[in-house]
PDB file of C-alpha atoms in Angstrom:
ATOM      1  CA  UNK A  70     -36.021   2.209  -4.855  1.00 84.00           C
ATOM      2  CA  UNK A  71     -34.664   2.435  -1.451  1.00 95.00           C
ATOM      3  CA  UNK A  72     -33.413   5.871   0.205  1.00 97.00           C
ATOM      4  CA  UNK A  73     -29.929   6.635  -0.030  1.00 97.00           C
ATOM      5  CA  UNK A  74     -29.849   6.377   4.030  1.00 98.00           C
ATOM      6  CA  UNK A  75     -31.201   2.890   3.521  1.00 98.00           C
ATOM      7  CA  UNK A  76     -28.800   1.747   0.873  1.00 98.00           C
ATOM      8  CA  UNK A  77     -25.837   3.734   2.420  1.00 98.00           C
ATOM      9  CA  UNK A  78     -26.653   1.783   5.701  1.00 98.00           C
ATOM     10  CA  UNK A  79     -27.159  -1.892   3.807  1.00 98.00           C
ATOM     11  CA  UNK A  80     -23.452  -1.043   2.277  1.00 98.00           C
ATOM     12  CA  UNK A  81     -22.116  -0.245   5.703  1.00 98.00           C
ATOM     13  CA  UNK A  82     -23.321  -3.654   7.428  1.00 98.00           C
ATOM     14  CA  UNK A  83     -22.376  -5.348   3.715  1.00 98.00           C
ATOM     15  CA  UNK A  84     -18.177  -4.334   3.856  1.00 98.00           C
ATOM     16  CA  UNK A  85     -18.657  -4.962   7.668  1.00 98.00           C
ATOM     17  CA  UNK A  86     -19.302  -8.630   6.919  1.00 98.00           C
ATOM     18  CA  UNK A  87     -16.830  -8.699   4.367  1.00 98.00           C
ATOM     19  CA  UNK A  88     -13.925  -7.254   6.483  1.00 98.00           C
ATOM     20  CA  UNK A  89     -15.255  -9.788   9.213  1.00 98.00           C
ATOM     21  CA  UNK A  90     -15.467 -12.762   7.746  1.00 97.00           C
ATOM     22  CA  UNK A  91     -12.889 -12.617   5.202  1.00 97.00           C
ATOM     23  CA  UNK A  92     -10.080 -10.945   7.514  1.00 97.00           C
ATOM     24  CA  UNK A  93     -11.294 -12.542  10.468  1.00 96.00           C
ATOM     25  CA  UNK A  94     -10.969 -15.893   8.565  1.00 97.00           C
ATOM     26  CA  UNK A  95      -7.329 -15.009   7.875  1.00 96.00           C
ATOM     27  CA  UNK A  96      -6.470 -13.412  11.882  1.00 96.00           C
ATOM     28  CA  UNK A  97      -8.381 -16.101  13.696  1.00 95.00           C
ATOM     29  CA  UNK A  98      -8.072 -19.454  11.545  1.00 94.00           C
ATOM     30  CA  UNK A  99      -5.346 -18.809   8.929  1.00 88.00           C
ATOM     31  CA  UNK A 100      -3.007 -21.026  10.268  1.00 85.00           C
ATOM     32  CA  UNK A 101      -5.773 -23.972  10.308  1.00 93.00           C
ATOM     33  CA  UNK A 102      -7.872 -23.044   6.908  1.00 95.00           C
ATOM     34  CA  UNK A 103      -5.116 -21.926   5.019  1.00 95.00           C
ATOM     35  CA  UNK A 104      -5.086 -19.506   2.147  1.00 96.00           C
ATOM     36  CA  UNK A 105      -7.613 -21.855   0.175  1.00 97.00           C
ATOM     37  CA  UNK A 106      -9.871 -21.560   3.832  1.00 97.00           C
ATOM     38  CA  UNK A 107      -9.622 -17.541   3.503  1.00 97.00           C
ATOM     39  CA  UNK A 108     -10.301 -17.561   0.037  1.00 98.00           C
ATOM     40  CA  UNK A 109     -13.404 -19.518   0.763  1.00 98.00           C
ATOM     41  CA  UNK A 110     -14.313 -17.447   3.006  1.00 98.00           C
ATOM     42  CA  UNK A 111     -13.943 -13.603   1.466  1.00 98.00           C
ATOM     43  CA  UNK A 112     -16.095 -15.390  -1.519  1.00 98.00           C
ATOM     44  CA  UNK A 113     -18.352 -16.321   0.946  1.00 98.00           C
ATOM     45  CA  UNK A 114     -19.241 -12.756   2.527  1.00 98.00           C
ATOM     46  CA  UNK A 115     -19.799 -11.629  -0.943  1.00 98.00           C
ATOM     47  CA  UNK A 116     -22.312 -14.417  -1.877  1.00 98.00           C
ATOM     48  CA  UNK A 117     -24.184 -13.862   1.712  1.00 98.00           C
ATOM     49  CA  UNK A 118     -24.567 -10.610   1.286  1.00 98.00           C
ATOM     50  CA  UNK A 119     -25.427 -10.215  -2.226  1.00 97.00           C
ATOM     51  CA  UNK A 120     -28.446 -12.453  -1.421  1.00 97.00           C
ATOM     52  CA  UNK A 121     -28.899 -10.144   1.850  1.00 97.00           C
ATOM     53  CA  UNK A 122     -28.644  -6.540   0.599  1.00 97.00           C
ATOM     54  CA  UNK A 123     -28.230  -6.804  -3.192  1.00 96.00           C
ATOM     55  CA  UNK A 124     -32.097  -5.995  -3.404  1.00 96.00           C
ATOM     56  CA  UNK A 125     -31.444  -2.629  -1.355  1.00 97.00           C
ATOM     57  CA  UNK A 126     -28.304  -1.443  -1.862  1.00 98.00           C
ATOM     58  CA  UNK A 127     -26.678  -3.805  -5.348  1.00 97.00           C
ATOM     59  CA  UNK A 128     -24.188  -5.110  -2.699  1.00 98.00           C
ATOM     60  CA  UNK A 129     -20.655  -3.172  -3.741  1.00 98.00           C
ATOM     61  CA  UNK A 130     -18.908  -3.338  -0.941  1.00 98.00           C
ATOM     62  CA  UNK A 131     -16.428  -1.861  -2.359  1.00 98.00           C
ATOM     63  CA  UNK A 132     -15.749   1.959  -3.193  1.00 98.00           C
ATOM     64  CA  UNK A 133     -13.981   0.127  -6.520  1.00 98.00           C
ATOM     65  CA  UNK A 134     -17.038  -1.548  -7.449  1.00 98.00           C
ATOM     66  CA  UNK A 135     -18.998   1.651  -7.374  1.00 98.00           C
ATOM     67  CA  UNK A 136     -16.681   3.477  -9.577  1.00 98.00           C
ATOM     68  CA  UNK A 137     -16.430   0.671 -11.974  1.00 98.00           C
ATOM     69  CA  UNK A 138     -20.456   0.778 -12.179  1.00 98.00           C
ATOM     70  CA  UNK A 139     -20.239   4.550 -12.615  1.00 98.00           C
ATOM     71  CA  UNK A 140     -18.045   4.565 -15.473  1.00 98.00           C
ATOM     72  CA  UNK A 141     -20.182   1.266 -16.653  1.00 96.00           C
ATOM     73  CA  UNK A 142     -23.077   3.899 -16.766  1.00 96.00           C
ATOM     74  CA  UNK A 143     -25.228   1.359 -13.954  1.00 96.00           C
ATOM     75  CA  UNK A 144     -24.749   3.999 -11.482  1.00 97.00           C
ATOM     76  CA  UNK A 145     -24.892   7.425 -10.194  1.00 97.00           C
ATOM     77  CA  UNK A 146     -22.345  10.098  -9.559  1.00 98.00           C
ATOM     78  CA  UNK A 147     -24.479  11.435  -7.101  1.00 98.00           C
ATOM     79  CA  UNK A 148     -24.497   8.571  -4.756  1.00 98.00           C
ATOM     80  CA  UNK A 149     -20.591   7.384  -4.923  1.00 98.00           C
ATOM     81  CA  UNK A 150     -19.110   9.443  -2.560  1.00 98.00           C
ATOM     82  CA  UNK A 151     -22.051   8.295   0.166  1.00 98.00           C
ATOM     83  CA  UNK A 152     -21.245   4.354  -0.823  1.00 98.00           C
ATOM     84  CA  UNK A 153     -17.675   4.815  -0.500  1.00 98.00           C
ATOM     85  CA  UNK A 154     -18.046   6.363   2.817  1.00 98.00           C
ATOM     86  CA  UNK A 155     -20.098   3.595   3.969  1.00 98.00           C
ATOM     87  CA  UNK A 156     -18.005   1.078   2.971  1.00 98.00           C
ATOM     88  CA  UNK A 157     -14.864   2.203   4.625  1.00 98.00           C
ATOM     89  CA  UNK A 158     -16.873   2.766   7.778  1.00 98.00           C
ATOM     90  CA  UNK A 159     -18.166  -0.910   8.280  1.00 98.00           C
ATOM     91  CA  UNK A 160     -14.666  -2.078   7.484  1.00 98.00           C
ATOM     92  CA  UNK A 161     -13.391   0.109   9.567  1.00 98.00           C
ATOM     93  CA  UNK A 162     -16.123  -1.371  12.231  1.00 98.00           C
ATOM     94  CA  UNK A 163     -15.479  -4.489  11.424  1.00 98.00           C
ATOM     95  CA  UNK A 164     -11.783  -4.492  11.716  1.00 98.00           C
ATOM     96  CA  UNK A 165     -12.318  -2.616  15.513  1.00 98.00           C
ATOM     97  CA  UNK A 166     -14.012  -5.814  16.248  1.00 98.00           C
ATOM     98  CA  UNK A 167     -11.684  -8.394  14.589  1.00 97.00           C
ATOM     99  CA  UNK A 168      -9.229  -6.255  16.537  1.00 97.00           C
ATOM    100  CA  UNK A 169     -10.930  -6.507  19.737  1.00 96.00           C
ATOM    101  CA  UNK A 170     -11.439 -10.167  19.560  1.00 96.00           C
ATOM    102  CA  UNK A 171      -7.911 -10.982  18.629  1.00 96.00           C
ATOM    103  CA  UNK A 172      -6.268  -9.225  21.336  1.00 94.00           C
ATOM    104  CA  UNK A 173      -8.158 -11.562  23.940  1.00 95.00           C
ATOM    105  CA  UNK A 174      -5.666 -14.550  22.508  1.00 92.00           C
ATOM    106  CA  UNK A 175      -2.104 -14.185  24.563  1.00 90.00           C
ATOM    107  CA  UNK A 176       0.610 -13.180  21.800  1.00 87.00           C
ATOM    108  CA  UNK A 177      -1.283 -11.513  19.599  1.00 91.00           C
ATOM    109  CA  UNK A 178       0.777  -8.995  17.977  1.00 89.00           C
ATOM    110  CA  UNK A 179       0.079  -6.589  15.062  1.00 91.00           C
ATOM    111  CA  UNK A 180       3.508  -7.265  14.197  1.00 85.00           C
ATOM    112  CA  UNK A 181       2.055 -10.486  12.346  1.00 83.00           C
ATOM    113  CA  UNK A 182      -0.017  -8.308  10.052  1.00 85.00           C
ATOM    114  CA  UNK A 183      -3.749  -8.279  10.812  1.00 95.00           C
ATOM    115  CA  UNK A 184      -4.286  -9.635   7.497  1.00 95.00           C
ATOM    116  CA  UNK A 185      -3.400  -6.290   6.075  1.00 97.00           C
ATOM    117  CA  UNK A 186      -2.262  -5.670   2.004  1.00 97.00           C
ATOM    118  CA  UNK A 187       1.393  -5.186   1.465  1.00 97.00           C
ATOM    119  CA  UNK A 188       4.357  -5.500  -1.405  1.00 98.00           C
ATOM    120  CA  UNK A 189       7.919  -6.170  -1.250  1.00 97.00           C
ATOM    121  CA  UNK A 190       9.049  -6.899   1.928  1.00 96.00           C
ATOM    122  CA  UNK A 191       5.470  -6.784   3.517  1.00 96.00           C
ATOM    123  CA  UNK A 192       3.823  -9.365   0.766  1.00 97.00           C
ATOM    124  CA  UNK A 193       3.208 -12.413   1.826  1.00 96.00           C
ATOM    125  CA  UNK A 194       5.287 -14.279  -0.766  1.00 97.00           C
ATOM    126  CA  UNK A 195       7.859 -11.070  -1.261  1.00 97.00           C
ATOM    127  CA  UNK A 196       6.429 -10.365  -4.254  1.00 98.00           C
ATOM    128  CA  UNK A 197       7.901  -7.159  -6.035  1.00 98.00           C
ATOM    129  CA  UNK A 198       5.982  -3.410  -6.056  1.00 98.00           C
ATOM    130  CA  UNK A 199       5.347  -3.706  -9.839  1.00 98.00           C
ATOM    131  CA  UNK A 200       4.188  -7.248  -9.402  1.00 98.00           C
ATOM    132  CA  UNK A 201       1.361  -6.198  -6.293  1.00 98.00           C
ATOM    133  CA  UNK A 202       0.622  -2.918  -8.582  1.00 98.00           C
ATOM    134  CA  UNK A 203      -0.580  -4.931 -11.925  1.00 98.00           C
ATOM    135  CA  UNK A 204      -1.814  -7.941 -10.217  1.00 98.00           C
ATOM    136  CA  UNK A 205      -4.070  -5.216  -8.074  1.00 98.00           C
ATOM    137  CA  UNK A 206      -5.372  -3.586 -11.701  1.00 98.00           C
ATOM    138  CA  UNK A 207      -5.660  -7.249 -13.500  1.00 98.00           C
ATOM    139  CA  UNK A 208      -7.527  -9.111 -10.346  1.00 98.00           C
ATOM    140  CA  UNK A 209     -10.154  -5.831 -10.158  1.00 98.00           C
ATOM    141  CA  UNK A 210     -10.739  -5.362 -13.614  1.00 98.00           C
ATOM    142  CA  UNK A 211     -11.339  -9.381 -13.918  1.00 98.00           C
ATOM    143  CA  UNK A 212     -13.794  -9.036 -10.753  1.00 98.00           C
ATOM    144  CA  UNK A 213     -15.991  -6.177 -12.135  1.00 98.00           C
ATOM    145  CA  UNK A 214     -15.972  -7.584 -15.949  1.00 97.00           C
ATOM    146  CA  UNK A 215     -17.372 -10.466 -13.885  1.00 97.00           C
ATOM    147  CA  UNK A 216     -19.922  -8.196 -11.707  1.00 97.00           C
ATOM    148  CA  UNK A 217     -20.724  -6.676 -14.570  1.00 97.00           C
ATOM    149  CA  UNK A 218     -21.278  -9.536 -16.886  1.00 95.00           C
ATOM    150  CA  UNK A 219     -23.566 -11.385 -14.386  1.00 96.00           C
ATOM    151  CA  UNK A 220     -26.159  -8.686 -13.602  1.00 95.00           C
ATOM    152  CA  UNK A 221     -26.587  -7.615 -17.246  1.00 92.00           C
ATOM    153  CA  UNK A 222     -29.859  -7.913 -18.545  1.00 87.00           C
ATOM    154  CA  UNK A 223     -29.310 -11.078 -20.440  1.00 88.00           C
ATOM    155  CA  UNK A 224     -27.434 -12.795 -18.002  1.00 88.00           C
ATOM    156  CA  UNK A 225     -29.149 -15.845 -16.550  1.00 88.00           C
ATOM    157  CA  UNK A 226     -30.959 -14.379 -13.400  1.00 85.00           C
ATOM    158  CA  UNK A 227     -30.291 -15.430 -10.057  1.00 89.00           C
ATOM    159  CA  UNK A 228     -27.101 -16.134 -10.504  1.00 94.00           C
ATOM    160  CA  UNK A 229     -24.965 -13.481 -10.342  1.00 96.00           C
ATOM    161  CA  UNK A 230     -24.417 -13.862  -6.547  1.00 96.00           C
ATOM    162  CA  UNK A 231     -22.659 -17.274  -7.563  1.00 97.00           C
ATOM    163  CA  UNK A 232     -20.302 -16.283 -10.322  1.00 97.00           C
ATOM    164  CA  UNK A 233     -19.498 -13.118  -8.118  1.00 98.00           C
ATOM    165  CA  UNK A 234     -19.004 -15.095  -5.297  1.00 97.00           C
ATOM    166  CA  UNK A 235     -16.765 -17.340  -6.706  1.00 98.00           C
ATOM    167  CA  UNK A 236     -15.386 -15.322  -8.787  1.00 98.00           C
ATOM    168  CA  UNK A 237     -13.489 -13.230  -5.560  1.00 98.00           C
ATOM    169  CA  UNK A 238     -12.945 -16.391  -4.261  1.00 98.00           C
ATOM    170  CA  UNK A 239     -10.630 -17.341  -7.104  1.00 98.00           C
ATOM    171  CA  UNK A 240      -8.942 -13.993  -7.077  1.00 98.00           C
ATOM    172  CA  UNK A 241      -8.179 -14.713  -3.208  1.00 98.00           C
ATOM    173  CA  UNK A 242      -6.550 -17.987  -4.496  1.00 98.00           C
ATOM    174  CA  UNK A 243      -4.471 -16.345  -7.276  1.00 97.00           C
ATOM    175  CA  UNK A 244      -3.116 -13.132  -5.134  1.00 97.00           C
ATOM    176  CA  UNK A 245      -2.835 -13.480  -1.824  1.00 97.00           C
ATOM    177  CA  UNK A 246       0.777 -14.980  -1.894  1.00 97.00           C
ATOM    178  CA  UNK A 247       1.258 -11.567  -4.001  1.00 98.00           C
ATOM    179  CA  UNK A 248      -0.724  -9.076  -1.912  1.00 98.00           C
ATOM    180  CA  UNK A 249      -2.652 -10.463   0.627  1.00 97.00           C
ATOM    181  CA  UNK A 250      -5.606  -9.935  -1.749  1.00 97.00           C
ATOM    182  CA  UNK A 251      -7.223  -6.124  -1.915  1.00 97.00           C
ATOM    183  CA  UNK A 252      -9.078  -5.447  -4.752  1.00 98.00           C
ATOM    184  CA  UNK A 253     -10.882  -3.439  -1.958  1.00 98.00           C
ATOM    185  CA  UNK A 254      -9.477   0.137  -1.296  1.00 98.00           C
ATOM    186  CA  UNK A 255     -12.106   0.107   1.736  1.00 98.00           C
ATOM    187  CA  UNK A 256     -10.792  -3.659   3.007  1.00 98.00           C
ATOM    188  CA  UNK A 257      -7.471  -2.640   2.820  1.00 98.00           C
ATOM    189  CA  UNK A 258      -7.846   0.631   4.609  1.00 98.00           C
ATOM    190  CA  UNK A 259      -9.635  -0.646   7.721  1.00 97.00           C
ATOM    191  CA  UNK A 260      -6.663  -3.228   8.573  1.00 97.00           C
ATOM    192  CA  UNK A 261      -4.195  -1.041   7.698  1.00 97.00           C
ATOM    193  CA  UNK A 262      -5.645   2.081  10.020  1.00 97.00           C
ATOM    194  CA  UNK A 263      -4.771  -0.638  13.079  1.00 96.00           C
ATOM    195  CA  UNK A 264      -1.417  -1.901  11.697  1.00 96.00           C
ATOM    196  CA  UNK A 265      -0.077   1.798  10.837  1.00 95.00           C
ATOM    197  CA  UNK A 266       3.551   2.345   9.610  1.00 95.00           C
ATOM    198  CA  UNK A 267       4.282   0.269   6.671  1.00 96.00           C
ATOM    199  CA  UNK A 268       0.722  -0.353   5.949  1.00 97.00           C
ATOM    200  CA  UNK A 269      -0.520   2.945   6.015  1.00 97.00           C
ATOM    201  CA  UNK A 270       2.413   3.976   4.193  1.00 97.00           C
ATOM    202  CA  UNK A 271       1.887   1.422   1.294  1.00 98.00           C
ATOM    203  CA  UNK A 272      -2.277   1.617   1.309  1.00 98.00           C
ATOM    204  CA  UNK A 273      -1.984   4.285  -1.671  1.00 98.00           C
ATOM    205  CA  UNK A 274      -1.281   1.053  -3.879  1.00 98.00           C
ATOM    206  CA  UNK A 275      -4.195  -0.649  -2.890  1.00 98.00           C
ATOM    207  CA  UNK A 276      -6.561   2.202  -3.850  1.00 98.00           C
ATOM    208  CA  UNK A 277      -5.181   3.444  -6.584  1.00 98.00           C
ATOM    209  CA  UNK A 278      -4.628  -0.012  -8.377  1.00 98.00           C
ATOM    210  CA  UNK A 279      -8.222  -1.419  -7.870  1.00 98.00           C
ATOM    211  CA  UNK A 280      -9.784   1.742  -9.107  1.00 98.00           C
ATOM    212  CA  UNK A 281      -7.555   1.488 -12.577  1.00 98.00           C
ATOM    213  CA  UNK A 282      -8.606  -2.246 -12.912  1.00 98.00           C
ATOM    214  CA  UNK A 283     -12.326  -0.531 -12.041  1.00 98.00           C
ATOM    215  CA  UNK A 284     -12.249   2.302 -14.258  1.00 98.00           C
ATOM    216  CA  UNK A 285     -10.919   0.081 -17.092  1.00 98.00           C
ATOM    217  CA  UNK A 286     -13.981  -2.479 -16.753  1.00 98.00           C
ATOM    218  CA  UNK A 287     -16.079   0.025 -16.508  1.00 97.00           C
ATOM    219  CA  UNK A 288     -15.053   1.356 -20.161  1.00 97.00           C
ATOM    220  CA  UNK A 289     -14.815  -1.753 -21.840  1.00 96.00           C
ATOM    221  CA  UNK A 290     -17.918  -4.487 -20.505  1.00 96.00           C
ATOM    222  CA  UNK A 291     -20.008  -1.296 -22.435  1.00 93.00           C
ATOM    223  CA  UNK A 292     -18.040  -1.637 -25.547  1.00 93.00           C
ATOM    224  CA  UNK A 293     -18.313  -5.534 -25.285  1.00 89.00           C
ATOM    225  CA  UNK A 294     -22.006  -5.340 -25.683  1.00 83.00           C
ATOM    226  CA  UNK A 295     -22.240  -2.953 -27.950  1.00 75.00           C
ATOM    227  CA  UNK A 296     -20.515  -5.732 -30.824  1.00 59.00           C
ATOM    228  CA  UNK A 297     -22.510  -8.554 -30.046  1.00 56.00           C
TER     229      UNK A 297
END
């Protein structure tokens, strides 16, 4: 068992990599890859990682992950308040970067959105508030009922990085005409501290929603393997 320090610091570099690679993806290449290309690539991060720092830390990267595990019973109260911090701190990093980076291109403008979450006027396909809100609750719950499910016990081992992988990856596919794909309160917090106004005004969604979908996993995977 690792420190907390330790794991607390794996979870930092972890959402850093995610916020990098999946919202650079969309910033940098999203015009050439395409929503299927930033899909890929947010899926990506979360393989990598989980392969990288799922030994030290269980790879959450996400402050709706580690609620979903609490309420799952696979984790500790004690520690979810350090992960969450962590987590919002290497997006936050990462998004500095991604920030830094994209302002070297001439007409770069945060006016375009910096890959941040939004509804209604702000989603990418003007998707409706009550459309965002339960496609947020629906896509997390699906994502930890598939975290979950792939590091129980008896699931084959060694392959939950895959289905987890993958599994975001087809979430990105489904929602981000609808949201720009969260799922993430600390993904959608560190692009939306740079874009400001609308985004910081609307990021209340994109916390509260995931950790519903979360907290609702978290009750029912238990009950799912309690009737087998």
């Amino acid at each position: 068992m690792y420190s907390l320090r330790v794991r607390c610091l794996a979870e930092t570099f972890g959402t850093f990599w995610l916020v990098l690679g999946g919202c650079g993806s969309a910033v940098l290449a999203g015009f050439e890859i395409g929503y299927a290309g930033v899909a890929l690539a947010f899926g990506l991060t979360v393989l990598t990682m989980a392969y990288a720092i799922g030994h030290i830390s269980g790879c959450h990267l996400n402050p709706a992950v580690t609620i979903g595990l609490l309420i799952g019973k696979r984790f500790p109260l004690k520690d979810v308040i350090p992960y969450i911090i962590a987590q919002v701190i290497g997006g936050i990093i990462a998004a500095a970067i991604l920030y830094f980076i994209a302002s070297g291109k001439a007409g770069f403008s945060l006016f375009d959105g910096f890959a941040a979450n939004g509804v209604a006027e702000h989603s990418p396909g003007k998707y409706s508030f009550a459309a965002g809100f339960i496609c947020e609750i629906i896509m997390t719950f699906a994502f930890l009922m598939i975290i979950m499910g792939s590091t129980h016990g008896k699931a084959p081992a060694g392959f939950a990085p895959i289905a987890i992988g993958l599994g975001l990856t087809l979430i990105h596919l489904i929602t981000i005409p609808i949201t720009n794909t969260s799922v993430n309160p600390a993904r959608a917090t560190s692009q939306a501290i740079f874009v400001q106004g609308w985004a910081l005004g609307q990021l209340w969604i994109f916390w509260i929603a995931p950790i519903i979908g979360a907290v609702l996993a978290g009750t029912i995977f238990p009950l799912l393997c309690k009737n087998k």
